[in-house]
Short mmCIF file of C-alpha atoms in Angstrom, two decimals:
data_model
loop_
_atom_site.label_atom_id
_atom_site.label_comp_id
_atom_site.label_asym_id
_atom_site.label_seq_id
_atom_site.Cartn_x
_atom_site.Cartn_y
_atom_site.Cartn_z
CA GLY I 1 1.11 10.97 -97.54
CA ALA I 2 2.57 8.72 -94.90
CA VAL I 3 3.04 5.13 -95.96
CA VAL I 4 3.35 2.06 -93.79
CA SER I 5 4.47 -1.21 -95.30
CA GLN I 6 4.43 -4.76 -94.02
CA HIS I 7 6.43 -7.73 -95.10
CA PRO I 8 5.53 -10.38 -95.96
CA SER I 9 1.99 -9.81 -97.15
CA TRP I 10 1.21 -13.44 -96.54
CA VAL I 11 3.01 -16.41 -95.10
CA ILE I 12 2.30 -20.08 -94.63
CA CYS I 13 4.28 -22.01 -92.09
CA LYS I 14 4.32 -25.33 -90.30
CA SER I 15 3.17 -25.70 -86.74
CA GLY I 16 6.00 -25.17 -84.30
CA THR I 17 8.01 -22.78 -86.43
CA SER I 18 8.51 -19.07 -85.85
CA VAL I 19 7.48 -16.32 -88.20
CA LYS I 20 8.72 -12.74 -88.30
CA ILE I 21 6.59 -9.91 -89.66
CA GLU I 22 8.10 -6.51 -90.42
CA CYS I 23 6.38 -3.15 -90.21
CA ARG I 24 8.08 -0.13 -91.74
CA SER I 25 7.22 3.52 -91.90
CA LEU I 26 8.54 4.46 -95.32
CA ASP I 27 8.73 8.22 -95.30
CA PHE I 28 8.47 9.20 -91.68
CA GLN I 29 9.77 8.25 -88.28
CA ALA I 30 7.48 6.61 -85.78
CA THR I 31 8.42 6.35 -82.14
CA THR I 32 5.34 4.26 -81.54
CA MET I 33 3.77 1.55 -83.65
CA PHE I 34 0.81 -0.63 -82.85
CA TRP I 35 0.17 -4.27 -83.68
CA TYR I 36 -3.36 -5.51 -84.23
CA ARG I 37 -4.83 -8.89 -84.97
CA GLN I 38 -7.95 -9.44 -87.01
CA PHE I 39 -9.83 -12.69 -87.26
CA PRO I 40 -12.08 -13.31 -90.27
CA LYS I 41 -15.14 -11.10 -90.23
CA GLN I 42 -14.15 -9.68 -86.87
CA SER I 43 -12.75 -6.41 -85.67
CA LEU I 44 -9.19 -5.42 -85.00
CA MET I 45 -7.89 -6.33 -81.60
CA LEU I 46 -4.92 -4.42 -80.26
CA MET I 47 -2.13 -6.78 -79.30
CA ALA I 48 0.65 -4.48 -78.22
CA THR I 49 2.21 -1.07 -78.42
CA SER I 50 5.69 -1.06 -79.84
CA ASN I 51 7.98 1.63 -78.48
CA GLU I 52 11.27 2.50 -80.10
CA GLY I 53 14.15 1.75 -77.81
CA SER I 54 12.12 0.15 -75.04
CA LYS I 55 10.00 -2.87 -74.30
CA ALA I 56 6.64 -3.28 -75.91
CA THR I 57 3.47 -2.84 -73.91
CA TYR I 58 1.17 -5.82 -74.29
CA GLU I 59 -2.59 -5.86 -73.93
CA GLN I 60 -4.19 -8.09 -71.36
CA GLY I 61 -4.35 -11.66 -72.52
CA VAL I 62 -1.57 -11.37 -75.10
CA GLU I 63 1.42 -13.58 -74.36
CA LYS I 64 4.57 -11.53 -74.64
CA ASP I 65 6.74 -14.62 -74.96
CA LYS I 66 4.57 -15.84 -77.79
CA PHE I 67 4.45 -12.60 -79.71
CA LEU I 68 7.87 -10.98 -79.56
CA ILE I 69 8.03 -7.36 -80.58
CA ASN I 70 11.20 -5.48 -81.38
CA HIS I 71 11.22 -1.82 -82.30
CA ALA I 72 14.85 -1.44 -83.24
CA SER I 73 14.65 1.84 -85.12
CA LEU I 74 12.29 4.73 -85.73
CA THR I 75 11.14 3.15 -88.98
CA LEU I 76 10.98 -0.56 -88.18
CA SER I 77 9.06 -2.74 -85.78
CA THR I 78 8.97 -6.52 -85.99
CA LEU I 79 6.50 -9.03 -84.64
CA THR I 80 7.72 -12.60 -84.24
CA VAL I 81 5.16 -15.31 -83.68
CA THR I 82 7.11 -18.00 -81.87
CA SER I 83 6.25 -21.67 -82.04
CA ALA I 84 3.24 -20.91 -84.18
CA HIS I 85 0.12 -23.06 -83.99
CA PRO I 86 -2.97 -23.18 -86.18
CA GLU I 87 -4.88 -20.97 -83.73
CA ASP I 88 -2.34 -18.22 -84.43
CA SER I 89 -3.53 -18.06 -88.00
CA SER I 90 -4.88 -14.57 -88.47
CA PHE I 91 -4.43 -11.24 -90.19
CA TYR I 92 -1.82 -9.09 -88.46
CA ILE I 93 -1.88 -5.35 -89.01
CA CYS I 94 0.50 -2.68 -87.83
CA THR I 95 -0.05 1.04 -87.60
CA ALA I 96 2.31 3.94 -87.21
CA GLY I 97 1.74 7.62 -86.74
CA LEU I 98 3.41 10.90 -87.43
CA SER I 99 2.08 12.26 -84.20
CA THR I 100 -0.52 11.44 -81.64
CA ASP I 101 -3.22 12.48 -84.05
CA THR I 102 -3.27 10.11 -86.97
CA GLN I 103 -2.39 6.48 -87.34
CA TYR I 104 -1.59 5.04 -90.74
CA PHE I 105 -2.29 1.42 -91.36
CA GLY I 106 -0.10 -1.15 -92.98
CA PRO I 107 -1.65 -3.45 -95.56
CA GLY I 108 -1.58 -6.40 -93.18
CA THR I 109 0.04 -9.82 -93.16
CA ARG I 110 -1.98 -12.97 -93.45
CA LEU I 111 -0.49 -15.80 -91.46
CA THR I 112 -1.59 -19.37 -92.01
CA VAL I 113 -0.18 -22.05 -89.75
CA LEU I 114 -0.60 -25.60 -90.97
CA ALA U 1 -14.33 -0.45 -69.44
CA GLN U 2 -13.63 1.14 -72.77
CA ARG U 3 -15.76 -0.31 -75.49
CA VAL U 4 -17.05 0.52 -78.94
CA THR U 5 -20.26 -1.10 -80.13
CA GLN U 6 -21.45 -1.27 -83.71
CA PRO U 7 -24.74 -3.17 -83.53
CA GLU U 8 -25.15 -3.84 -87.24
CA LYS U 9 -22.87 -6.26 -89.05
CA LEU U 10 -24.42 -5.44 -92.40
CA LEU U 11 -26.32 -2.47 -93.70
CA SER U 12 -27.80 -2.85 -97.15
CA VAL U 13 -29.31 0.13 -98.97
CA PHE U 14 -30.10 1.29 -102.47
CA LYS U 15 -28.21 4.03 -104.23
CA GLY U 16 -29.50 7.44 -103.25
CA ALA U 17 -30.96 6.28 -99.94
CA PRO U 18 -29.85 7.80 -96.65
CA VAL U 19 -27.34 5.89 -94.59
CA GLU U 20 -26.74 5.80 -90.86
CA LEU U 21 -24.08 3.54 -89.39
CA LYS U 22 -24.50 3.30 -85.66
CA CYS U 23 -21.73 3.51 -83.11
CA ASN U 24 -22.00 3.65 -79.34
CA TYR U 25 -19.16 3.81 -76.90
CA SER U 26 -18.37 3.51 -73.23
CA TYR U 27 -15.46 5.49 -71.87
CA SER U 28 -14.65 7.18 -68.62
CA GLY U 29 -13.48 10.61 -69.60
CA SER U 30 -13.46 12.65 -72.77
CA PRO U 31 -13.08 10.34 -75.73
CA GLU U 32 -11.84 10.94 -79.20
CA LEU U 33 -13.91 9.14 -81.78
CA PHE U 34 -13.01 8.16 -85.30
CA TRP U 35 -14.50 6.42 -88.28
CA TYR U 36 -12.22 4.27 -90.40
CA VAL U 37 -13.13 2.76 -93.75
CA GLN U 38 -11.77 -0.27 -95.56
CA TYR U 39 -12.61 -0.62 -99.23
CA SER U 40 -12.32 -3.98 -100.89
CA ARG U 41 -8.72 -5.20 -100.93
CA GLN U 42 -7.40 -2.00 -99.46
CA ARG U 43 -5.99 -1.11 -96.10
CA LEU U 44 -7.90 0.76 -93.44
CA GLN U 45 -7.89 4.49 -93.75
CA LEU U 46 -9.20 7.31 -91.67
CA LEU U 47 -12.53 8.65 -92.83
CA LEU U 48 -13.19 11.29 -90.24
CA ARG U 49 -12.69 12.24 -86.63
CA HIS U 50 -15.10 14.01 -84.36
CA ILE U 51 -12.84 16.88 -83.38
CA SER U 52 -12.48 17.93 -87.01
CA ARG U 53 -16.21 18.39 -87.48
CA GLU U 54 -15.73 17.93 -91.19
CA SER U 55 -17.58 16.18 -93.94
CA ILE U 56 -15.62 13.64 -95.93
CA LYS U 57 -17.08 12.09 -99.08
CA GLY U 58 -20.44 13.36 -97.93
CA PHE U 59 -20.23 11.58 -94.58
CA THR U 60 -20.68 13.33 -91.27
CA ALA U 61 -20.65 12.15 -87.68
CA ASP U 62 -21.63 14.02 -84.57
CA LEU U 63 -20.48 13.09 -81.12
CA ASN U 64 -23.44 12.88 -78.75
CA LYS U 65 -22.05 12.62 -75.26
CA GLY U 66 -25.47 12.28 -73.69
CA GLU U 67 -26.25 9.20 -75.75
CA THR U 68 -22.58 8.15 -75.96
CA SER U 69 -22.97 7.80 -79.69
CA PHE U 70 -21.02 8.72 -82.80
CA HIS U 71 -23.23 7.64 -85.67
CA LEU U 72 -21.98 8.03 -89.24
CA LYS U 73 -24.44 9.54 -91.69
CA LYS U 74 -24.73 10.28 -95.36
CA PRO U 75 -27.89 11.65 -96.97
CA PHE U 76 -27.50 9.93 -100.34
CA ALA U 77 -25.51 6.73 -100.56
CA GLN U 78 -23.38 5.95 -103.62
CA GLU U 79 -22.26 2.56 -104.88
CA GLU U 80 -18.65 3.51 -104.23
CA ASP U 81 -19.48 3.86 -100.55
CA SER U 82 -19.73 0.10 -100.28
CA ALA U 83 -17.04 -0.88 -97.78
CA MET U 84 -16.37 -1.97 -94.23
CA TYR U 85 -16.70 0.82 -91.69
CA TYR U 86 -15.12 0.76 -88.27
CA CYS U 87 -15.85 3.10 -85.43
CA ALA U 88 -12.89 3.63 -83.11
CA LEU U 89 -12.18 5.30 -79.82
CA ARG U 90 -8.85 6.64 -78.84
CA SER U 91 -7.65 5.93 -75.38
CA LEU U 92 -5.86 8.81 -73.75
CA GLY U 93 -3.82 6.49 -71.61
CA GLY U 94 -0.49 7.53 -72.97
CA TYR U 95 0.11 5.85 -76.27
CA ASN U 96 -2.69 6.85 -78.55
CA LYS U 97 -3.99 3.32 -78.97
CA LEU U 98 -7.26 2.79 -80.77
CA ILE U 99 -10.13 0.59 -79.67
CA PHE U 100 -12.24 -0.62 -82.58
CA GLY U 101 -15.82 -1.65 -82.92
CA ALA U 102 -16.72 -4.85 -84.71
CA GLY U 103 -17.37 -3.05 -87.95
CA THR U 104 -20.37 -2.66 -90.23
CA ARG U 105 -20.38 -3.67 -93.83
CA LEU U 106 -22.23 -1.17 -95.98
CA ALA U 107 -23.56 -2.51 -99.24
CA VAL U 108 -25.03 0.03 -101.63
CA HIS U 109 -27.03 -1.50 -104.45
CA PRO U 110 -27.74 0.14 -107.79
#
């Protein structure tokens, strides 16, 4: 089956630094990937749609300059949290799909900003 | 506005009891509804989707457009069903993005 990986699985950083999270589709090509954020005991909130070869589409309320998304190839999308602050601490999940039908989830990345 | 509502944060039942996880939605148009499941320490995975009309692991869900509901049901719960369940709606606005409900934790006790 289709596999989506994320790296790192967890990261701790100091306030003010930037953190990059990678999302890879391991055995298929994905023109579109999605980035979600999940707070403890809460649901997944869509942050942005990552499109290969073009700019990401951000959801209302998500700062595009804060959360930089780059979809450089059909198998890789990156999310960079710039100038991270403690309120950015969360679980970040990406998804990728073979087609419009099914999305496969990455294992998630837990970010803790001190 | 597009929204998915799961009114119960926790549903606790005994093994062998029937289970119904509630999901209501608001959507202007014809939605596609899904149920995703997340077992302990695992990633989310698709459980079932309404257009497939299939039963997975004994679970079924019927889309009721009149009541705007997509409740997940299983006649006899098993301990291995204990997990977090998310109802999701797919927006047809171009990019296949999913809108999730808050999730319901199902706890099946022996």
